């Protein structure tokens, strides 16, 4: 009640106001809002916010003036403060200072209107946590807005912002800031004070440089600077210790940024002016999984590309590359190599159309035939079983490979060739294995990556003994459950279980708190527990597409660590397909909006 008294004191003329003859908002909606604390007026064609909305917690309702007898459910003086006000997709051109009469607001959604300015009174909403202002006509922000100490999400995309107040750095609880699609030419140095930020979108502006202060954003996981005028990136960004995804597409970069960011997994630098890749820049990318270099002017893919031992996807589409080094086939985790639109010589055109596996196999064959490698001893040997063993891969890359043989067993000769080596990666995919090869246990202390995809496994209990495992690929098998001992894999980061026979989210995975990626698409999953999923605080990618989910619990929207959530191809009705098609953020926002309060 204290907030109501304060709000009433703000307007001493409340009792003398002339009553409006007609309410723009149905009285039933206002009555429900007094009970729930939430009011949704989105997409109602409003050109201004009705006064009765601002005064919802100040004036008694109309029926209270007419009836002096109230039931327990109609005690308007015991009403709930309005905490959520949705005014999106209207025709609002201004917001009144009377917004201060709603001091308990936690969420204020004004996106998709025609606002050209904001009232300074916004700064009085000290409980505000979410402020959505995208798709308006705002050219500047009131300094008072920067005093909202509890604000955690500020979305300003699709406006006309040319500059930002230096006081922006006072919003120290912000975790998400979207400034994309504006007219910004410079950023305030105080941006570096937003140390709680996890997601920063600066794309589609006119920035020619980034401030060194960004280096202090030690919790940012995603930074999008695409479609600007950047010619280089400050080396200080290496200090962004949590940075995992960096988007620099459509700029004017001539060199790959030299970034030592230890967590960087995805780097997108397509559509720039990069002409060469230098070893020192490649050596910095110690954790890189995805490297997009498409639509540049790269002429040579250097031998040092083998430094990127964690790389799984390399896109060099539409460059000027004429020759492809065979050493690219030695990248132990490379799954996708995109080369279209390059004037390549020495590789048959039909080979390029057969896909990455065929191409890498061909390139490995060239290495085996390379006489310059004889000083390292034989790089390949023929086993009695006619299997080819790449000894160079075993010794240098610690990779043991026996894939695409359609074999029921892995020959002992392969393990003999790897005796005494600390093998870290095993690829036995595309065979007919029904159990984990027993001799794999020779690498118990070293194995970190195992690929048993496209086999006939119905059980994988032996995998739980490999306590160093970081990546497991078990797609296209016959699994319906996972062993409980898998909870002992405390370093496990990703597991691929697509195209199996799971009917629910595997119980044990709720206990593997190190997980960042779980791919469960194309199973028969009918149930996921969002409350337990929330405990997987590192989980960023979850694929549940093409399963049997009849409903999606709204609480799934509280899994805030998710950056990629795939739900398409399930029989649920809500969220609608149109929302799912808009991507992860839209789905999570929708789910959160459905959580009862």
Coordinates of C-alpha atoms in Angstrom, one line a residue, residues 2 50 167 178 182 186 189 204 221 230 251 266 275 280 305 331 358-359 405 414 452 474 476 484 502 520 584:
X2 CA 2.9 2.3 0.5
X50 CA -5.3 6.2 -21.7
X167 CA 25.7 7.9 -18.1
X178 CA 20.5 -4.4 -28.1
X182 CA 20.5 2.6 -35.4
X186 CA 30.7 6.3 -31.7
X189 CA 33.6 4.7 -23.1
X204 CA 23.8 -2.3 -38.4
X221 CA 29.3 -14.2 -24.3
X230 CA 35.2 -1.3 -38.8
X251 CA 32.8 -4.5 -42.2
X266 CA 32.6 -18.9 -33.1
X275 CA 43.3 -11.1 -48.3
X280 CA 49.9 -15.6 -35.5
X305 CA 45.4 -24.0 -40.6
X331 CA 42.1 -31.2 -38.5
X358 CA 34.7 -37.4 -49.4
X359 CA 36.9 -34.4 -49.8
X405 CA 34.1 -49.3 -43.1
X414 CA 44.7 -50.5 -35.4
X452 CA 30.6 -43.7 -32.5
X474 CA 26.3 -41.1 -30.6
X476 CA 22.1 -42.6 -35.5
X484 CA 23.5 -43.4 -14.8
X502 CA 14.8 -41.8 -26.7
X520 CA 18.3 -34.8 -29.2
X584 CA 15.5 -18.8 -29.9

